[in-house]
Amino acid sequence: MLHGVVGVFLDSVSEREFDPVVLAMLATRGFVDVHFIHGSYEFGKDVIAKRPDPNGVLQQYAIQAKAGDIGQPEWRAVRPQLDEAGYNTRSHPNFDKTLPRVAVLLTTGRLKGAAAVDAQEYAESAVARGLTRVEVWDKEMLTGWLVSDPAAAMLTLSDQVELQRILADARSGSLDEPQLEQYSRRWGSPGLAGAAAVECAVIVHVLREGARLDLAAAVALHFFRGLRTSTDGQAFERQKEAARALFLSLCSLLRDAIRPLLNDPADLVRIVAGPTAPVSYAVIAVRATELLALGALVTPDAAEQAGFEDIVFDLATRHPGASRPVSDQFAVSPIPITCVLHRRDPQAAAAYLRSIGRWLLDRSDPALNGLGLGTMDEAPLSVTSRLLAGALEATTLEPSRMSYVLTVLLDLCLAVGRRDLFAALYEDSRTLHLVPSTTTVPADAESFRRAGGPVRPVPRLEYAPDGSTTPTRRKSSGCSSRDTLLLVAACRSRHYTDDIIESLRHPV
């Protein structure tokens, strides 16, 4: 069963989708000192690693990864990169130029036609001249490794069946983010980093093919979360760069897909149809703006950062849906958006928070037939009913008075220094009997799971009326503010105010 899934996946996977799998595979095959260095200055190396040969002699590997079949033209293009991998040592401080060197062409496809013969001649010539040894790892080899190695593939038949169910739902369009979050919790189990990498890559590929880039990006976030607890600290540091690169590549695809819809706010509305279009529009606008804001905050590339920021600013200031979280599931969405807006224009950030506050209060006002926003685990139909049905005679929903959206808004108002907005929101929410809520977990047990295990709901938070004390003022343990932004986006049921303040003060 898995052999077919992995084979189909390898046929069309992109290089960035495959990066986490490569790192997991290397770890399970005895490689050490693994570093992902893909970028402008890789000098023929996407990954470097070390492994002893059968005689125990440690060797330095330089791996160049390519997606798809390689014919003669592609081989001629990649061959200089293998040459560069052999002679150039300026890639990473851990690249040991004193060790015997092995240059690897890793391809998810096959060498075709004359490329296979020329590659064999090239490898033999390199050895004969006493130069770098050259190896080719192709689709057949990779499939065998991924299927047969229990540490780099799914471990049990039940896991494979569940994966098939997730893939079937993804192909049919019925998969949603809460399903992904719950399924991906197993990725945080010790020793499952390899399995998580394979599953993540396969699911991302299917979602990308179905044009669900938002869910694909969510999968990358859940994989990033799982790495934090499934591996030791060193392994997390090695693999998180590949996970972040995968997330950024998906954000770039989302940016390119949504850019043509920005000229007229109505264009974004027109891509959804039917009686629930207002809700679907808000979901798309909020989620897309959040993901692009995360891209802006995480990317190390200044030009890419500016491109993300431009679209985030446009969406947040010109498209009403970007300030309409439909339930507590989207409560954390304003966090990275506000960070990006505040970096460029503090007044725009304040206006954005004011707009969300007005949306929340209006949806919770009995005088306006408001039933409040949906809770974290509320079904989509119920969330939609709250927003569209209101307090009609046929409505059986009870008003929702606990709000994580309110908690995030109060904290963001204080984080950006707008105590006037905090005071107004605090008083208006009390008038409507709207209560800020969240979840909590002991600091030493934080794995950024949404619920279950040590996670406990906190149905009522107490803020000082002047904002002088806040119940969420705590920094996540063992994470940079940049990593915490990604982890909170995966968790979605709690956040750490000190990390938000740090992100606002210092670009991450």
mmCIF file of N, CA, C and O in Angstrom, residues 42-45 60-64 78-91 95-104 122 126 130-134:
data_model
loop_
_atom_site.group_PDB
_atom_site.id
_atom_site.type_symbol
_atom_site.label_atom_id
_atom_site.label_comp_id
_atom_site.label_asym_id
_atom_site.label_seq_id
_atom_site.Cartn_x
_atom_site.Cartn_y
_atom_site.Cartn_z
ATOM 1 N N GLU A 42 24.777 28.035 -1.924
ATOM 2 C CA GLU A 42 24.935 26.635 -1.533
ATOM 3 C C GLU A 42 26.135 25.987 -2.203
ATOM 4 O O GLU A 42 26.641 24.972 -1.743
ATOM 5 N N PHE A 43 26.613 26.544 -3.355
ATOM 6 C CA PHE A 43 27.769 26.016 -4.071
ATOM 7 C C PHE A 43 27.622 24.525 -4.370
ATOM 8 O O PHE A 43 28.485 23.713 -4.034
ATOM 9 N N GLY A 44 26.520 24.189 -5.029
ATOM 10 C CA GLY A 44 26.326 22.821 -5.468
ATOM 11 C C GLY A 44 25.836 21.872 -4.395
ATOM 12 O O GLY A 44 25.827 20.665 -4.619
ATOM 13 N N LYS A 45 25.444 22.401 -3.251
ATOM 14 C CA LYS A 45 25.033 21.527 -2.145
ATOM 15 C C LYS A 45 23.703 22.020 -1.575
ATOM 16 O O LYS A 45 23.603 23.150 -1.134
ATOM 17 N N GLN A 60 32.733 13.077 3.998
ATOM 18 C CA GLN A 60 31.918 14.278 3.901
ATOM 19 C C GLN A 60 31.049 14.205 2.647
ATOM 20 O O GLN A 60 31.561 14.122 1.527
ATOM 21 N N TYR A 61 29.718 14.221 2.834
ATOM 22 C CA TYR A 61 28.784 14.150 1.714
ATOM 23 C C TYR A 61 28.280 15.550 1.368
ATOM 24 O O TYR A 61 28.011 16.368 2.247
ATOM 25 N N ALA A 62 28.169 15.801 0.071
ATOM 26 C CA ALA A 62 27.541 17.017 -0.451
ATOM 27 C C ALA A 62 26.432 16.571 -1.392
ATOM 28 O O ALA A 62 26.693 15.930 -2.414
ATOM 29 N N ILE A 63 25.180 16.887 -1.057
ATOM 30 C CA ILE A 63 24.022 16.333 -1.749
ATOM 31 C C ILE A 63 23.288 17.431 -2.501
ATOM 32 O O ILE A 63 22.910 18.458 -1.920
ATOM 33 N N GLN A 64 23.083 17.196 -3.773
ATOM 34 C CA GLN A 64 22.304 18.100 -4.620
ATOM 35 C C GLN A 64 21.000 17.401 -4.976
ATOM 36 O O GLN A 64 20.999 16.333 -5.576
ATOM 37 N N VAL A 78 23.174 19.795 -14.437
ATOM 38 C CA VAL A 78 23.479 19.497 -13.050
ATOM 39 C C VAL A 78 24.928 19.070 -12.847
ATOM 40 O O VAL A 78 25.468 19.176 -11.734
ATOM 41 N N ARG A 79 25.563 18.604 -13.890
ATOM 42 C CA ARG A 79 26.934 18.114 -13.742
ATOM 43 C C ARG A 79 27.895 19.179 -13.206
ATOM 44 O O ARG A 79 28.726 18.882 -12.333
ATOM 45 N N PRO A 80 27.827 20.434 -13.673
ATOM 46 C CA PRO A 80 28.707 21.456 -13.073
ATOM 47 C C PRO A 80 28.455 21.649 -11.579
ATOM 48 O O PRO A 80 29.379 22.005 -10.832
ATOM 49 N N GLN A 81 27.212 21.431 -11.143
ATOM 50 C CA GLN A 81 26.926 21.556 -9.716
ATOM 51 C C GLN A 81 27.616 20.442 -8.928
ATOM 52 O O GLN A 81 28.079 20.673 -7.804
ATOM 53 N N LEU A 82 27.685 19.253 -9.502
ATOM 54 C CA LEU A 82 28.418 18.163 -8.843
ATOM 55 C C LEU A 82 29.907 18.468 -8.812
ATOM 56 O O LEU A 82 30.596 18.161 -7.829
ATOM 57 N N ASP A 83 30.412 19.058 -9.896
ATOM 58 C CA ASP A 83 31.818 19.479 -9.895
ATOM 59 C C ASP A 83 32.068 20.488 -8.778
ATOM 60 O O ASP A 83 33.048 20.389 -8.029
ATOM 61 N N GLU A 84 31.148 21.457 -8.652
ATOM 62 C CA GLU A 84 31.304 22.499 -7.631
ATOM 63 C C GLU A 84 31.210 21.902 -6.239
ATOM 64 O O GLU A 84 31.939 22.307 -5.324
ATOM 65 N N ALA A 85 30.312 20.931 -6.061
ATOM 66 C CA ALA A 85 30.205 20.269 -4.765
ATOM 67 C C ALA A 85 31.504 19.571 -4.402
ATOM 68 O O ALA A 85 31.844 19.421 -3.223
ATOM 69 N N GLY A 86 32.242 19.147 -5.420
ATOM 70 C CA GLY A 86 33.489 18.438 -5.167
ATOM 71 C C GLY A 86 34.643 19.329 -4.780
ATOM 72 O O GLY A 86 35.441 18.977 -3.914
ATOM 73 N N TYR A 87 34.732 20.533 -5.404
ATOM 74 C CA TYR A 87 35.912 21.350 -5.130
ATOM 75 C C TYR A 87 35.653 22.516 -4.186
ATOM 76 O O TYR A 87 36.570 23.042 -3.564
ATOM 77 N N ASN A 88 34.391 22.961 -4.059
ATOM 78 C CA ASN A 88 34.105 24.156 -3.274
ATOM 79 C C ASN A 88 33.786 23.772 -1.833
ATOM 80 O O ASN A 88 32.931 22.936 -1.578
ATOM 81 N N THR A 89 34.472 24.396 -0.896
ATOM 82 C CA THR A 89 34.272 24.091 0.523
ATOM 83 C C THR A 89 33.586 25.245 1.260
ATOM 84 O O THR A 89 33.445 25.194 2.479
ATOM 85 N N ARG A 90 33.130 26.276 0.539
ATOM 86 C CA ARG A 90 32.588 27.481 1.175
ATOM 87 C C ARG A 90 31.070 27.414 1.302
ATOM 88 O O ARG A 90 30.352 28.251 0.798
ATOM 89 N N SER A 91 30.573 26.428 1.984
ATOM 90 C CA SER A 91 29.124 26.291 2.079
ATOM 91 C C SER A 91 28.617 26.427 3.508
ATOM 92 O O SER A 91 27.572 27.010 3.740
ATOM 93 N N PHE A 95 31.314 22.039 7.127
ATOM 94 C CA PHE A 95 31.820 21.270 5.985
ATOM 95 C C PHE A 95 33.318 21.038 6.189
ATOM 96 O O PHE A 95 34.106 21.974 6.227
ATOM 97 N N ASP A 96 33.701 19.779 6.328
ATOM 98 C CA ASP A 96 35.088 19.421 6.638
ATOM 99 C C ASP A 96 35.831 19.076 5.347
ATOM 100 O O ASP A 96 35.672 17.998 4.787
ATOM 101 N N LYS A 97 36.670 20.000 4.886
ATOM 102 C CA LYS A 97 37.368 19.801 3.619
ATOM 103 C C LYS A 97 38.515 18.804 3.727
ATOM 104 O O LYS A 97 39.087 18.397 2.716
ATOM 105 N N THR A 98 38.831 18.389 4.952
ATOM 106 C CA THR A 98 39.921 17.421 5.110
ATOM 107 C C THR A 98 39.452 15.983 4.933
ATOM 108 O O THR A 98 40.271 15.082 4.780
ATOM 109 N N LEU A 99 38.138 15.757 4.948
ATOM 110 C CA LEU A 99 37.612 14.389 4.841
ATOM 111 C C LEU A 99 37.462 13.977 3.386
ATOM 112 O O LEU A 99 37.277 14.822 2.506
ATOM 113 N N PRO A 100 37.512 12.670 3.111
ATOM 114 C CA PRO A 100 37.165 12.185 1.772
ATOM 115 C C PRO A 100 35.755 12.650 1.422
ATOM 116 O O PRO A 100 34.863 12.645 2.269
ATOM 117 N N ARG A 101 35.560 13.046 0.173
ATOM 118 C CA ARG A 101 34.331 13.709 -0.204
ATOM 119 C C ARG A 101 33.500 12.850 -1.149
ATOM 120 O O ARG A 101 34.029 12.170 -2.030
ATOM 121 N N VAL A 102 32.170 12.916 -0.968
ATOM 122 C CA VAL A 102 31.234 12.209 -1.834
ATOM 123 C C VAL A 102 30.193 13.210 -2.316
ATOM 124 O O VAL A 102 29.522 13.860 -1.506
ATOM 125 N N ALA A 103 30.076 13.350 -3.631
ATOM 126 C CA ALA A 103 29.052 14.209 -4.226
ATOM 127 C C ALA A 103 27.878 13.336 -4.652
ATOM 128 O O ALA A 103 28.068 12.328 -5.337
ATOM 129 N N VAL A 104 26.679 13.720 -4.237
ATOM 130 C CA VAL A 104 25.493 12.906 -4.504
ATOM 131 C C VAL A 104 24.486 13.706 -5.321
ATOM 132 O O VAL A 104 24.166 14.852 -4.974
ATOM 133 N N TYR A 122 30.922 9.516 -15.925
ATOM 134 C CA TYR A 122 31.387 10.646 -15.119
ATOM 135 C C TYR A 122 31.863 10.172 -13.748
ATOM 136 O O TYR A 122 32.925 10.585 -13.264
ATOM 137 N N ALA A 126 35.741 10.273 -12.331
ATOM 138 C CA ALA A 126 36.103 11.012 -11.118
ATOM 139 C C ALA A 126 36.932 10.154 -10.184
ATOM 140 O O ALA A 126 37.931 10.613 -9.609
ATOM 141 N N GLY A 130 41.139 10.284 -9.049
ATOM 142 C CA GLY A 130 41.368 10.549 -7.635
ATOM 143 C C GLY A 130 40.582 11.719 -7.110
ATOM 144 O O GLY A 130 40.973 12.330 -6.106
ATOM 145 N N LEU A 131 39.478 12.022 -7.776
ATOM 146 C CA LEU A 131 38.656 13.145 -7.356
ATOM 147 C C LEU A 131 37.495 12.660 -6.467
ATOM 148 O O LEU A 131 37.486 11.523 -6.013
ATOM 149 N N THR A 132 36.519 13.521 -6.245
ATOM 150 C CA THR A 132 35.375 13.198 -5.409
ATOM 151 C C THR A 132 34.606 12.005 -5.960
ATOM 152 O O THR A 132 34.375 11.901 -7.162
ATOM 153 N N ARG A 133 34.198 11.110 -5.058
ATOM 154 C CA ARG A 133 33.339 10.017 -5.488
ATOM 155 C C ARG A 133 31.945 10.562 -5.756
ATOM 156 O O ARG A 133 31.452 11.426 -5.031
ATOM 157 N N VAL A 134 31.300 10.074 -6.805
ATOM 158 C CA VAL A 134 29.991 10.550 -7.212
ATOM 159 C C VAL A 134 28.990 9.404 -7.118
ATOM 160 O O VAL A 134 29.247 8.299 -7.601
#
